[in-house]
Amino acid sequence: MAPDNLLTRCQEGDNEAWRSLVVQYARAVYRWALFFGIFQGDAEEITQEVFITASKKIARCRGEAQLSSWLFQITRRHAANYRRNLWFRKIVHHKEGVPKEPVELAVNGTKTHLSLELQQVLRGMPLKLVEVLIMHDLDGYSRERIATELGLPSGTVASRLARARKLFKENWSETN
Amino acid sequence: MTEQQPQPDGIDSLKNAYERVDLPLGLETRIQAGLAEARRSRRSARLKGVLVAGALVIVGFGLSMVLLSTPPTTEATAPEKLLHHAEIIKVSGTVNVSWGERHQPATARLPLPEGATIRTDRDGSAVIEIGPHRVLLDRASTLQVQALAKQQLAFSLIDGRTEYTVASLTAGSSFHVLSDGLTVSVVGTRFNVMRQQQCSIVEVTSGKVSTRYDQEQLILGAGAKQEFCPTETAVPEPTTTGAGRATRMGREASPPPPLSELSRALPSAKPTSPKAGRPSNRRDAGPEGGLTDEEKLIRLAQVQMAKRESRSAYRTLKSYLDRYPDGQFVEEAMFNLIRQCYKLRRTSDIVRYSERFLRRYPAFGTRSAEIRVIYAQILLEQGKEAPKAFGLLATLIERLDSTAVRYRGQVIYLYALAAYRTNRPELGRRWAQIYLRRFPNGRYADRVKDIIGSTDNL
């Protein structure tokens, strides 16, 4: 189903369209949540919350905007809230949020893991840098498209991307 | 459009991992269920609004006031809580499900709401899937679904036998099974709960569960089997199916239980004489289920360390070493005590306990390697006994590629420093250069550059 058509049908409250939307984008949302540095169990909850938010706000989704970018922005906002709450939990309730088990990745039926170090490095980076890194290096968006979707000048995107890569490289080498 | 650019270090691992992430089992179903629930809830809220407005117009202000003061129904105003999707995935024989006024035979893929009761006949059994968890309902059993919230899953065993396979729980979420006054709380595990007349029996296959019965808490490890009966029934001896060793092994091998569970468990342990009719969790019970005083102390220290309460952990570990100088957890206690001393910068204690540790456990291993690093660093910081620090670090440098040696950057830096301080400037310079080659942006890069700078005239 073409995204435009899907969006219109979702806005009309078509249950089948919503089912297709979940099937198409659930994996992407879950992946973004994980790579925003959210722990696995919480990433699952945030994925659910993203779709609930989307169902409430779908009327505001602009037709010209890509559905995936819109969902990405919702995920980003949830991730930002989560990071703030994580800090609050640690400071006020003295609760440790670090999981004991790394995230399981399924590859052709066999199980492997997303390293905790990798998530640690991403969690240690500012969200505005991580989002550019995910969009450009992982999702393959061009700088111009990122600039349009984030409402930033192209130069800002370029500098954030350079900073993100540098910081990631530094933290990664230090972790290893 | 993708821009082709050389990828910086680590980005390839990132990309690789990104491509491999797959949706966890059942998440899609849960999202669909959550969306349906949200839509239902919004529709219901809209309907209520329309009804109230209509009533306002038709009946008039007085009646409308009555309507407005009526407590809103749960469906209309309840926050959209995240629910686990529960359904029966396998049925054999006669199995019935009932909730509210509804009764129907169970079929595969039948969703179960909160409050549903599942009954199996003498010839029946059923498997229920709740997100990543599974429950097997044996013959002639009755189980009620109490709560399906993401943060709290609860079942009530009314009769018969059930077997639970619980995936790891996220922080803040819980999984409980209730059975006539007994509450079994799960820590990520496989276990059975049986109901036989007045008694409830818990049998742990793997992992660990925490039980609460009549104000007493008991942590059961793998292999443990425990009966819980009311006081007035005959005294059932705690059954131990090889539980002694199995419980201990389970405790050592599995990750520690959630802090809240342990925090509650530890102070409540009362070393008193057993009461008739109830299982005992006192120190006498020992491996049959309860923790001994020695284990409680080390568990308490673990909890304190996990909560980053270094000072309390320090006191607990010291107390452990005073009370049990030859106890079974001495190595662990001493190792952790040194780490806490390091965090608290108690240098004299670090020196004292590191000496003792290395004398007692001279074999090279992960713990002794870490103690050597801490001890050498303290010696170098104090500016004394650099030759001793050099000796300690030399053993680590010899085994630098061993998996036992962590913090390799720190080891190389300290070795370069110790060599420099012990009049071996060439060696110090060489290792400082090695550090820079291996960790060009490492934490100690500036310090090793100082070592190189001060040996430039060689």
mmCIF file of C-alpha atoms in Angstrom, chain B residues 213-457:
data_model
loop_
_atom_site.group_PDB
_atom_site.id
_atom_site.type_symbol
_atom_site.label_atom_id
_atom_site.label_comp_id
_atom_site.label_asym_id
_atom_site.label_seq_id
_atom_site.Cartn_x
_atom_site.Cartn_y
_atom_site.Cartn_z
ATOM 1 C CA TYR B 213 3.432 -16.788 52.926
ATOM 2 C CA ASP B 214 1.933 -15.637 56.181
ATOM 3 C CA GLN B 215 4.296 -12.636 56.419
ATOM 4 C CA GLU B 216 7.358 -14.767 55.832
ATOM 5 C CA GLN B 217 9.506 -14.446 52.764
ATOM 6 C CA LEU B 218 11.540 -17.202 51.242
ATOM 7 C CA ILE B 219 13.742 -17.241 48.167
ATOM 8 C CA LEU B 220 13.787 -20.551 46.336
ATOM 9 C CA GLY B 221 16.548 -21.441 43.908
ATOM 10 C CA ALA B 222 16.655 -24.007 41.114
ATOM 11 C CA GLY B 223 15.765 -27.517 42.257
ATOM 12 C CA ALA B 224 13.967 -26.404 45.410
ATOM 13 C CA LYS B 225 10.519 -27.734 46.251
ATOM 14 C CA GLN B 226 8.550 -26.242 49.088
ATOM 15 C CA GLU B 227 5.131 -26.878 50.613
ATOM 16 C CA PHE B 228 3.098 -24.111 52.207
ATOM 17 C CA CYS B 229 0.242 -25.230 54.441
ATOM 18 C CA PRO B 230 -1.970 -23.431 56.954
ATOM 19 C CA THR B 231 -0.994 -23.782 60.588
ATOM 20 C CA GLU B 232 -3.819 -26.075 61.643
ATOM 21 C CA THR B 233 -2.947 -28.843 59.164
ATOM 22 C CA ALA B 234 -0.441 -31.599 59.846
ATOM 23 C CA VAL B 235 3.174 -30.503 59.808
ATOM 24 C CA PRO B 236 4.574 -31.156 56.353
ATOM 25 C CA GLU B 237 8.310 -31.461 56.343
ATOM 26 C CA PRO B 238 9.788 -29.245 53.642
ATOM 27 C CA THR B 239 10.328 -31.565 50.700
ATOM 28 C CA THR B 240 13.783 -31.325 49.238
ATOM 29 C CA THR B 241 14.302 -33.055 45.954
ATOM 30 C CA GLY B 242 18.045 -32.680 45.844
ATOM 31 C CA ALA B 243 17.285 -29.121 46.749
ATOM 32 C CA GLY B 244 20.256 -28.646 49.022
ATOM 33 C CA ARG B 245 22.881 -28.466 46.399
ATOM 34 C CA ALA B 246 20.561 -27.439 43.607
ATOM 35 C CA THR B 247 19.391 -24.360 45.494
ATOM 36 C CA ARG B 248 22.873 -23.207 46.187
ATOM 37 C CA MET B 249 24.041 -23.850 42.672
ATOM 38 C CA GLY B 250 21.027 -22.007 41.352
ATOM 39 C CA ARG B 251 21.809 -19.045 43.524
ATOM 40 C CA GLU B 252 25.389 -18.845 42.426
ATOM 41 C CA ALA B 253 24.771 -19.361 38.774
ATOM 42 C CA SER B 254 21.753 -17.138 38.260
ATOM 43 C CA PRO B 255 21.761 -13.318 38.327
ATOM 44 C CA PRO B 256 20.805 -11.730 41.660
ATOM 45 C CA PRO B 257 17.107 -11.081 42.264
ATOM 46 C CA PRO B 258 15.672 -7.561 41.919
ATOM 47 C CA LEU B 259 16.823 -5.193 44.587
ATOM 48 C CA SER B 260 13.352 -4.559 45.914
ATOM 49 C CA GLU B 261 12.900 -8.287 46.509
ATOM 50 C CA LEU B 262 16.212 -8.677 48.261
ATOM 51 C CA SER B 263 15.866 -5.488 50.247
ATOM 52 C CA ARG B 264 12.580 -6.801 51.569
ATOM 53 C CA ALA B 265 13.897 -10.296 52.056
ATOM 54 C CA LEU B 266 17.052 -9.595 53.945
ATOM 55 C CA PRO B 267 15.988 -7.576 56.941
ATOM 56 C CA SER B 268 12.869 -9.713 57.473
ATOM 57 C CA ALA B 269 14.783 -12.925 58.056
ATOM 58 C CA LYS B 270 14.204 -13.926 61.631
ATOM 59 C CA PRO B 271 16.473 -16.596 63.135
ATOM 60 C CA THR B 272 13.901 -18.137 65.482
ATOM 61 C CA SER B 273 12.714 -21.625 66.142
ATOM 62 C CA PRO B 274 10.443 -23.254 63.557
ATOM 63 C CA LYS B 275 6.694 -22.955 64.057
ATOM 64 C CA ALA B 276 4.520 -25.969 63.524
ATOM 65 C CA GLY B 277 2.678 -26.267 60.281
ATOM 66 C CA ARG B 278 4.724 -23.869 58.226
ATOM 67 C CA PRO B 279 7.936 -24.133 56.302
ATOM 68 C CA SER B 280 10.882 -22.451 57.884
ATOM 69 C CA ASN B 281 13.108 -19.858 56.274
ATOM 70 C CA ARG B 282 15.440 -19.523 59.170
ATOM 71 C CA ARG B 283 19.117 -20.161 59.152
ATOM 72 C CA ASP B 284 18.453 -23.738 60.341
ATOM 73 C CA ALA B 285 16.569 -24.344 57.143
ATOM 74 C CA GLY B 286 19.822 -23.697 55.349
ATOM 75 C CA PRO B 287 19.988 -25.044 51.883
ATOM 76 C CA GLU B 288 16.446 -26.396 52.083
ATOM 77 C CA GLY B 289 15.221 -23.007 50.973
ATOM 78 C CA GLY B 290 16.218 -20.155 53.335
ATOM 79 C CA LEU B 291 19.512 -18.301 53.402
ATOM 80 C CA THR B 292 22.070 -18.869 56.089
ATOM 81 C CA ASP B 293 23.350 -15.842 57.997
ATOM 82 C CA GLU B 294 26.560 -15.992 56.012
ATOM 83 C CA GLU B 295 24.669 -15.934 52.729
ATOM 84 C CA LYS B 296 22.393 -13.172 53.926
ATOM 85 C CA LEU B 297 25.360 -10.993 54.740
ATOM 86 C CA ILE B 298 26.978 -11.470 51.345
ATOM 87 C CA ARG B 299 23.600 -10.936 49.626
ATOM 88 C CA LEU B 300 23.114 -7.734 51.568
ATOM 89 C CA ALA B 301 26.518 -6.547 50.393
ATOM 90 C CA GLN B 302 25.571 -7.388 46.802
ATOM 91 C CA VAL B 303 22.395 -5.369 47.116
ATOM 92 C CA GLN B 304 24.257 -2.427 48.589
ATOM 93 C CA MET B 305 26.879 -2.576 45.838
ATOM 94 C CA ALA B 306 24.181 -2.726 43.183
ATOM 95 C CA LYS B 307 22.575 0.342 44.740
ATOM 96 C CA ARG B 308 25.994 1.985 44.778
ATOM 97 C CA GLU B 309 25.910 2.384 48.520
ATOM 98 C CA SER B 310 29.657 1.971 48.813
ATOM 99 C CA ARG B 311 29.929 2.949 52.443
ATOM 100 C CA SER B 312 27.266 0.483 53.584
ATOM 101 C CA ALA B 313 28.699 -2.240 51.359
ATOM 102 C CA TYR B 314 32.137 -1.549 52.830
ATOM 103 C CA ARG B 315 30.818 -2.004 56.370
ATOM 104 C CA THR B 316 28.873 -5.156 55.477
ATOM 105 C CA LEU B 317 31.827 -6.770 53.726
ATOM 106 C CA LYS B 318 34.155 -5.916 56.582
ATOM 107 C CA SER B 319 31.694 -7.398 59.018
ATOM 108 C CA TYR B 320 31.484 -10.518 56.845
ATOM 109 C CA LEU B 321 35.273 -10.940 56.853
ATOM 110 C CA ASP B 322 35.397 -10.446 60.625
ATOM 111 C CA ARG B 323 32.658 -12.988 61.254
ATOM 112 C CA TYR B 324 33.581 -15.544 58.626
ATOM 113 C CA PRO B 325 37.350 -15.332 58.034
ATOM 114 C CA ASP B 326 37.235 -18.777 56.415
ATOM 115 C CA GLY B 327 33.738 -18.571 54.966
ATOM 116 C CA GLN B 328 32.771 -19.808 51.539
ATOM 117 C CA PHE B 329 32.522 -16.289 50.071
ATOM 118 C CA VAL B 330 35.781 -14.886 51.462
ATOM 119 C CA GLU B 331 37.377 -14.361 48.052
ATOM 120 C CA GLU B 332 34.316 -12.550 46.723
ATOM 121 C CA ALA B 333 34.004 -10.486 49.907
ATOM 122 C CA MET B 334 37.648 -9.475 49.955
ATOM 123 C CA PHE B 335 37.643 -8.609 46.263
ATOM 124 C CA ASN B 336 34.533 -6.462 46.586
ATOM 125 C CA LEU B 337 35.799 -4.866 49.766
ATOM 126 C CA ILE B 338 38.917 -3.689 47.924
ATOM 127 C CA ARG B 339 36.754 -2.275 45.143
ATOM 128 C CA GLN B 340 34.607 -0.399 47.645
ATOM 129 C CA CYS B 341 37.746 0.891 49.385
ATOM 130 C CA TYR B 342 38.953 2.108 46.002
ATOM 131 C CA LYS B 343 35.693 3.963 45.450
ATOM 132 C CA LEU B 344 35.897 5.461 48.928
ATOM 133 C CA ARG B 345 39.621 6.212 48.510
ATOM 134 C CA ARG B 346 40.501 4.280 51.673
ATOM 135 C CA THR B 347 44.104 3.801 50.661
ATOM 136 C CA SER B 348 45.380 2.136 53.812
ATOM 137 C CA ASP B 349 42.597 -0.454 53.618
ATOM 138 C CA ILE B 350 43.368 -1.047 49.945
ATOM 139 C CA VAL B 351 47.006 -1.755 50.768
ATOM 140 C CA ARG B 352 46.113 -4.013 53.697
ATOM 141 C CA TYR B 353 43.434 -6.060 51.973
ATOM 142 C CA SER B 354 45.260 -6.247 48.619
ATOM 143 C CA GLU B 355 48.265 -7.729 50.413
ATOM 144 C CA ARG B 356 46.009 -10.248 52.115
ATOM 145 C CA PHE B 357 44.137 -11.057 48.926
ATOM 146 C CA LEU B 358 47.258 -11.648 46.837
ATOM 147 C CA ARG B 359 48.842 -13.726 49.598
ATOM 148 C CA ARG B 360 45.740 -15.862 49.945
ATOM 149 C CA TYR B 361 44.924 -16.153 46.224
ATOM 150 C CA PRO B 362 48.232 -16.032 44.387
ATOM 151 C CA ALA B 363 46.882 -17.757 41.252
ATOM 152 C CA PHE B 364 46.405 -15.402 38.303
ATOM 153 C CA GLY B 365 42.768 -14.702 37.461
ATOM 154 C CA THR B 366 40.345 -11.900 36.661
ATOM 155 C CA ARG B 367 39.970 -10.880 40.289
ATOM 156 C CA SER B 368 43.641 -10.994 41.164
ATOM 157 C CA ALA B 369 44.445 -9.049 37.970
ATOM 158 C CA GLU B 370 42.044 -6.292 38.944
ATOM 159 C CA ILE B 371 43.383 -6.190 42.494
ATOM 160 C CA ARG B 372 46.915 -5.831 41.099
ATOM 161 C CA VAL B 373 45.831 -2.831 39.016
ATOM 162 C CA ILE B 374 44.127 -1.145 41.966
ATOM 163 C CA TYR B 375 46.987 -1.879 44.331
ATOM 164 C CA ALA B 376 49.647 -0.699 41.868
ATOM 165 C CA GLN B 377 47.739 2.491 41.152
ATOM 166 C CA ILE B 378 47.455 3.312 44.852
ATOM 167 C CA LEU B 379 51.154 2.627 45.397
ATOM 168 C CA LEU B 380 52.067 4.915 42.497
ATOM 169 C CA GLU B 381 49.650 7.612 43.661
ATOM 170 C CA GLN B 382 51.213 7.528 47.095
ATOM 171 C CA GLY B 383 54.597 7.965 45.473
ATOM 172 C CA LYS B 384 56.137 5.101 47.363
ATOM 173 C CA GLU B 385 57.087 1.542 46.609
ATOM 174 C CA ALA B 386 57.217 2.146 42.850
ATOM 175 C CA PRO B 387 59.346 -1.030 42.436
ATOM 176 C CA LYS B 388 56.564 -3.045 44.035
ATOM 177 C CA ALA B 389 53.996 -1.488 41.712
ATOM 178 C CA PHE B 390 56.318 -2.198 38.801
ATOM 179 C CA GLY B 391 56.487 -5.870 39.823
ATOM 180 C CA LEU B 392 52.715 -6.137 40.123
ATOM 181 C CA LEU B 393 52.180 -4.540 36.736
ATOM 182 C CA ALA B 394 54.919 -6.573 35.055
ATOM 183 C CA THR B 395 52.904 -9.757 35.722
ATOM 184 C CA LEU B 396 49.914 -8.130 34.035
ATOM 185 C CA ILE B 397 51.945 -6.890 31.068
ATOM 186 C CA GLU B 398 53.205 -10.436 30.512
ATOM 187 C CA ARG B 399 49.603 -11.573 30.198
ATOM 188 C CA LEU B 400 48.226 -8.469 28.559
ATOM 189 C CA ASP B 401 46.293 -10.380 25.938
ATOM 190 C CA SER B 402 44.777 -12.736 28.485
ATOM 191 C CA THR B 403 41.039 -12.357 28.959
ATOM 192 C CA ALA B 404 41.655 -12.047 32.686
ATOM 193 C CA VAL B 405 43.237 -8.629 32.177
ATOM 194 C CA ARG B 406 40.686 -5.873 31.832
ATOM 195 C CA TYR B 407 41.400 -2.143 31.732
ATOM 196 C CA ARG B 408 44.340 -2.735 29.404
ATOM 197 C CA GLY B 409 44.822 0.966 28.723
ATOM 198 C CA GLN B 410 45.161 1.664 32.416
ATOM 199 C CA VAL B 411 47.578 -1.248 32.848
ATOM 200 C CA ILE B 412 49.834 0.016 30.040
ATOM 201 C CA TYR B 413 49.781 3.577 31.344
ATOM 202 C CA LEU B 414 50.559 2.486 34.910
ATOM 203 C CA TYR B 415 53.342 0.207 33.695
ATOM 204 C CA ALA B 416 54.892 3.045 31.691
ATOM 205 C CA LEU B 417 54.659 5.286 34.756
ATOM 206 C CA ALA B 418 56.095 2.647 37.096
ATOM 207 C CA ALA B 419 58.966 1.994 34.675
ATOM 208 C CA TYR B 420 59.689 5.708 34.461
ATOM 209 C CA ARG B 421 59.612 6.070 38.245
ATOM 210 C CA THR B 422 61.936 3.109 38.762
ATOM 211 C CA ASN B 423 64.676 4.562 36.549
ATOM 212 C CA ARG B 424 63.738 2.681 33.430
ATOM 213 C CA PRO B 425 62.973 5.683 31.206
ATOM 214 C CA GLU B 426 63.453 3.844 27.897
ATOM 215 C CA LEU B 427 61.010 1.160 28.924
ATOM 216 C CA GLY B 428 58.556 3.773 30.176
ATOM 217 C CA ARG B 429 58.814 5.697 26.920
ATOM 218 C CA ARG B 430 58.338 2.562 24.860
ATOM 219 C CA TRP B 431 55.160 1.572 26.696
ATOM 220 C CA ALA B 432 53.886 5.141 26.609
ATOM 221 C CA GLN B 433 54.248 4.999 22.822
ATOM 222 C CA ILE B 434 52.489 1.624 22.763
ATOM 223 C CA TYR B 435 49.628 3.181 24.725
ATOM 224 C CA LEU B 436 49.309 6.038 22.247
ATOM 225 C CA ARG B 437 49.322 3.626 19.325
ATOM 226 C CA ARG B 438 46.604 1.451 20.875
ATOM 227 C CA PHE B 439 44.516 4.177 22.490
ATOM 228 C CA PRO B 440 45.212 7.462 20.645
ATOM 229 C CA ASN B 441 42.233 9.167 22.322
ATOM 230 C CA GLY B 442 42.313 7.193 25.557
ATOM 231 C CA ARG B 443 41.782 8.599 29.014
ATOM 232 C CA TYR B 444 45.479 8.559 29.843
ATOM 233 C CA ALA B 445 46.716 9.941 26.506
ATOM 234 C CA ASP B 446 47.774 13.289 27.982
ATOM 235 C CA ARG B 447 49.633 11.631 30.839
ATOM 236 C CA VAL B 448 51.575 9.260 28.609
ATOM 237 C CA LYS B 449 52.452 12.213 26.389
ATOM 238 C CA ASP B 450 54.008 13.797 29.487
ATOM 239 C CA ILE B 451 56.099 10.646 29.985
ATOM 240 C CA ILE B 452 57.207 10.770 26.354
ATOM 241 C CA GLY B 453 57.906 14.503 26.636
ATOM 242 C CA SER B 454 60.070 14.050 29.706
ATOM 243 C CA THR B 455 62.104 11.295 28.025
ATOM 244 C CA ASP B 456 62.669 13.210 24.768
ATOM 245 C CA ASN B 457 66.311 13.845 25.536
#
